[in-house]
Amino acid sequence: MAWSMSTLVRLVALAAGGVMGAQLTAVTYPNNATSKPQMHVYVPDKPWSGQGKGPLVVAIHSCQSSGPSYFNNAKIPWRQGSDRKGYVTVWPSSPNNGGCWDVSSKRSLVRNGGGDSHAIANMILYAIEKYNIDKEKVFVTGGSSGGMMSNVMAAAYPDLIRAVSLYSGVPAGCFVSSGGGVAQWNNSCSGGQSRASVEQWGNVVRAMYPGYTGPRPRMQVWHGSADGTLSPNNYQETIKQWTNVFGLSQTPTSTVQNFPERNYRTENYGTEGMLQGIWAQGVGHSVPSNLTASEQWFGI
Ligand SMILES: *[C@@H]1O[C@H](CO)[C@@H](O)[C@H](O)[C@H]1NC(C)=O
Ligand SMILES: *[C@@H]1O[C@H](CO)[C@@H](O)[C@H](O)[C@H]1NC(C)=O
Ligand SMILES: *[C@@H]1O[C@H](CO)[C@@H](O)[C@H](O)[C@H]1NC(C)=O
């Protein structure tokens, strides 16, 4: 029997698609938190070619989004990064109405308290085992609500995460709800009225994992000067928070104008690679993710 050329071409294409077509996949993970966010994973076709086991990047979405829509958002570059460099990415989906992350209730603002942050930590633990990840190469990024959650993850799970690159968020604990509500909006914080001393902000982080004295993730904080959703004041408050946690001076050790983009300003605190602020002059909500700069921060 002679197969037509077009049938053959189609068969070959099908086979190639089956072998080459990495896809975002929903996975079930052991999760003993009260909160039950869905977990998606993207394992690219290209294997990690760097030294040792591969890294993991957790990409945390903004409000009114989900893991899959963040993954498919052309402005979110982490799928591209995965494909190019061969690292695994995890895409959590908020279980809350409105799709924001719970960064307001006590259960999310304390280690293993059963909230969204606890569930994301469970995703990280599962991914390390399942996808043969180097536990020294676990990184977290996110924008807006995902940027807020990135700060909370850094505070509550410093032992799990090596570095964070967060865009347009607020300090860890800034969105706290006095009534203990889950995923509540906080006008004082979003409006830039939540100001506190460096010590007070540092205490908020330390209270999320009391007694912890080990290493902390290296923090990169991006914020736009024209942010009309989460006041630009949150940039300085976040820097205050982490300088206190790291025991660093609030005066940058170096400042680079027009980097990584024109009108941006990069400020390093302490030894280079510990805490970096990137102030995006004239940029609103949210600062677009810069894959190169975030990957550089992670060291991947
Ligand atoms: C959830 O599981 C972890 C590790 O398996 C354990 O350390 C933790 O105490 C458990 N938390 C709850 C709320 O059951
Ligand atoms: C909003 O957050 C601030 C801290 O940033 C807190 O003091 C205040 O009580 C919160 N507001 C509400 C209504 O929960
Ligand atoms: C992203 O950052 C890098 C430096 O890490 C810079 O060279 C590049 O121009 C930036 N990309 C954009 C689109 O601004």
CSV table of N, CA, C and O in Angstrom, one decimal, residues 43-89:
chain,number,residue,atom,x,y,z
A,43,VAL,N,7.4,21.5,32.1
A,43,VAL,CA,8.7,20.9,32.0
A,43,VAL,C,9.1,21.0,30.5
A,43,VAL,O,8.5,20.4,29.7
A,44,PRO,N,10.1,21.8,30.2
A,44,PRO,CA,10.4,22.1,28.8
A,44,PRO,C,11.0,20.9,28.1
A,44,PRO,O,11.5,20.0,28.8
A,45,ASP,N,10.9,20.8,26.8
A,45,ASP,CA,11.5,19.7,26.1
A,45,ASP,C,13.0,19.7,26.3
A,45,ASP,O,13.6,18.6,26.4
A,46,LYS,N,13.6,20.9,26.2
A,46,LYS,CA,15.1,21.0,26.3
A,46,LYS,C,15.5,20.7,27.8
A,46,LYS,O,15.0,21.3,28.7
A,47,PRO,N,16.4,19.8,28.0
A,47,PRO,CA,16.8,19.5,29.4
A,47,PRO,C,17.7,20.6,29.9
A,47,PRO,O,18.4,21.3,29.1
A,48,TRP,N,17.8,20.7,31.2
A,48,TRP,CA,18.8,21.7,31.8
A,48,TRP,C,20.2,21.3,31.4
A,48,TRP,O,20.6,20.1,31.6
A,49,SER,N,20.9,22.3,30.9
A,49,SER,CA,22.3,21.9,30.5
A,49,SER,C,23.4,22.6,31.3
A,49,SER,O,24.5,22.4,31.1
A,50,GLY,N,22.9,23.3,32.4
A,50,GLY,CA,23.9,23.9,33.3
A,50,GLY,C,24.5,22.8,34.2
A,50,GLY,O,24.2,21.6,34.1
A,51,GLN,N,25.2,23.2,35.2
A,51,GLN,CA,25.9,22.3,36.1
A,51,GLN,C,24.8,21.7,37.1
A,51,GLN,O,23.9,22.4,37.5
A,52,GLY,N,25.0,20.4,37.4
A,52,GLY,CA,24.2,19.8,38.5
A,52,GLY,C,22.7,19.6,38.1
A,52,GLY,O,22.3,19.7,36.9
A,53,LYS,N,21.9,19.4,39.1
A,53,LYS,CA,20.4,19.3,38.9
A,53,LYS,C,19.9,20.7,38.5
A,53,LYS,O,20.5,21.7,38.8
A,54,GLY,N,18.7,20.7,37.9
A,54,GLY,CA,18.2,21.9,37.3
A,54,GLY,C,17.5,22.8,38.4
A,54,GLY,O,17.2,22.4,39.5
A,55,PRO,N,17.3,24.1,38.0
A,55,PRO,CA,16.6,25.0,38.9
A,55,PRO,C,15.0,24.9,38.8
A,55,PRO,O,14.5,24.3,37.8
A,56,LEU,N,14.4,25.6,39.7
A,56,LEU,CA,12.9,25.7,39.6
A,56,LEU,C,12.6,27.2,39.8
A,56,LEU,O,13.1,27.9,40.6
A,57,VAL,N,11.7,27.6,38.9
A,57,VAL,CA,11.2,29.0,39.1
A,57,VAL,C,9.7,28.9,39.3
A,57,VAL,O,8.9,28.3,38.5
A,58,VAL,N,9.2,29.5,40.4
A,58,VAL,CA,7.8,29.6,40.7
A,58,VAL,C,7.3,31.0,40.2
A,58,VAL,O,7.8,32.0,40.7
A,59,ALA,N,6.3,31.0,39.3
A,59,ALA,CA,5.8,32.2,38.7
A,59,ALA,C,4.4,32.5,39.3
A,59,ALA,O,3.5,31.7,38.9
A,60,ILE,N,4.3,33.5,40.1
A,60,ILE,CA,3.0,33.7,40.8
A,60,ILE,C,2.2,34.9,40.2
A,60,ILE,O,2.7,36.0,40.1
A,61,HIS,N,1.0,34.6,39.8
A,61,HIS,CA,0.2,35.5,39.0
A,61,HIS,C,-0.4,36.7,39.8
A,61,HIS,O,-0.4,36.7,41.0
A,62,SER,N,-0.9,37.6,39.0
A,62,SER,CA,-1.5,38.8,39.6
A,62,SER,C,-3.0,38.5,39.8
A,62,SER,O,-3.5,37.4,39.5
A,63,CYS,N,-3.8,39.5,40.3
A,63,CYS,CA,-5.2,39.3,40.5
A,63,CYS,C,-5.9,39.0,39.2
A,63,CYS,O,-5.4,39.4,38.1
A,64,GLN,N,-7.1,38.4,39.3
A,64,GLN,CA,-7.9,38.1,38.1
A,64,GLN,C,-7.2,37.3,37.0
A,64,GLN,O,-7.3,37.6,35.8
A,65,SER,N,-6.3,36.5,37.5
A,65,SER,CA,-5.6,35.6,36.6
A,65,SER,C,-5.5,34.2,37.2
A,65,SER,O,-6.3,33.9,38.2
A,66,SER,N,-4.7,33.4,36.6
A,66,SER,CA,-4.6,32.0,37.1
A,66,SER,C,-3.2,31.5,36.6
A,66,SER,O,-2.6,32.2,35.7
A,67,GLY,N,-2.8,30.4,37.1
A,67,GLY,CA,-1.6,29.8,36.6
A,67,GLY,C,-1.6,29.7,35.0
A,67,GLY,O,-0.7,30.2,34.4
A,68,PRO,N,-2.6,29.0,34.5
A,68,PRO,CA,-2.6,28.9,33.0
A,68,PRO,C,-2.7,30.2,32.3
A,68,PRO,O,-2.0,30.4,31.2
A,69,SER,N,-3.5,31.2,32.7
A,69,SER,CA,-3.5,32.4,31.9
A,69,SER,C,-2.3,33.2,32.1
A,69,SER,O,-1.8,33.9,31.1
A,70,TYR,N,-1.6,33.1,33.2
A,70,TYR,CA,-0.3,33.8,33.4
A,70,TYR,C,0.7,33.1,32.4
A,70,TYR,O,1.5,33.8,31.8
A,71,PHE,N,0.7,31.8,32.4
A,71,PHE,CA,1.6,31.1,31.5
A,71,PHE,C,1.4,31.5,30.1
A,71,PHE,O,2.3,31.6,29.3
A,72,ASN,N,0.1,31.7,29.7
A,72,ASN,CA,-0.2,32.0,28.3
A,72,ASN,C,-0.1,33.5,28.0
A,72,ASN,O,-0.3,33.9,26.9
A,73,ASN,N,0.1,34.3,29.0
A,73,ASN,CA,0.2,35.8,28.8
A,73,ASN,C,1.5,36.1,28.1
A,73,ASN,O,2.6,35.8,28.6
A,74,ALA,N,1.4,36.7,27.0
A,74,ALA,CA,2.6,37.0,26.1
A,74,ALA,C,3.6,37.9,26.9
A,74,ALA,O,4.8,37.9,26.5
A,75,LYS,N,3.1,38.7,27.8
A,75,LYS,CA,4.0,39.6,28.5
A,75,LYS,C,4.8,38.9,29.7
A,75,LYS,O,5.7,39.5,30.3
A,76,ILE,N,4.4,37.7,30.0
A,76,ILE,CA,5.0,37.0,31.1
A,76,ILE,C,6.1,36.0,30.5
A,76,ILE,O,5.7,35.1,29.8
A,77,PRO,N,7.3,36.3,30.7
A,77,PRO,CA,8.4,35.6,29.9
A,77,PRO,C,8.9,34.3,30.4
A,77,PRO,O,9.8,33.8,29.8
A,78,TRP,N,8.3,33.7,31.4
A,78,TRP,CA,8.9,32.6,32.1
A,78,TRP,C,8.8,31.3,31.3
A,78,TRP,O,9.6,30.4,31.5
A,79,ARG,N,7.8,31.2,30.5
A,79,ARG,CA,7.7,30.0,29.6
A,79,ARG,C,8.9,30.0,28.6
A,79,ARG,O,9.6,29.0,28.4
A,80,GLN,N,9.1,31.2,28.1
A,80,GLN,CA,10.3,31.4,27.2
A,80,GLN,C,11.6,31.1,27.8
A,80,GLN,O,12.4,30.4,27.2
A,81,GLY,N,11.7,31.5,29.1
A,81,GLY,CA,13.0,31.2,29.8
A,81,GLY,C,13.1,29.7,30.0
A,81,GLY,O,14.2,29.2,29.8
A,82,SER,N,12.0,29.1,30.3
A,82,SER,CA,12.0,27.6,30.5
A,82,SER,C,12.5,26.9,29.2
A,82,SER,O,13.3,26.1,29.2
A,83,ASP,N,11.9,27.4,28.1
A,83,ASP,CA,12.2,26.7,26.8
A,83,ASP,C,13.6,27.0,26.4
A,83,ASP,O,14.3,26.1,25.9
A,84,ARG,N,14.1,28.2,26.7
A,84,ARG,CA,15.5,28.5,26.2
A,84,ARG,C,16.5,27.8,27.1
A,84,ARG,O,17.6,27.4,26.6
A,85,LYS,N,16.3,27.8,28.4
A,85,LYS,CA,17.4,27.3,29.3
A,85,LYS,C,17.1,26.0,29.9
A,85,LYS,O,18.0,25.4,30.6
A,86,GLY,N,15.9,25.4,29.7
A,86,GLY,CA,15.6,24.1,30.2
A,86,GLY,C,15.4,24.0,31.7
A,86,GLY,O,15.6,22.9,32.2
A,87,TYR,N,14.8,25.0,32.3
A,87,TYR,CA,14.4,24.8,33.7
A,87,TYR,C,12.9,24.7,33.8
A,87,TYR,O,12.2,25.1,33.0
A,88,VAL,N,12.6,24.0,34.9
A,88,VAL,CA,11.1,23.7,35.2
A,88,VAL,C,10.5,25.0,35.8
A,88,VAL,O,11.1,25.7,36.6
A,89,THR,N,9.2,25.2,35.5
A,89,THR,CA,8.5,26.3,36.1
A,89,THR,C,7.2,25.8,36.7
A,89,THR,O,6.6,24.9,36.1
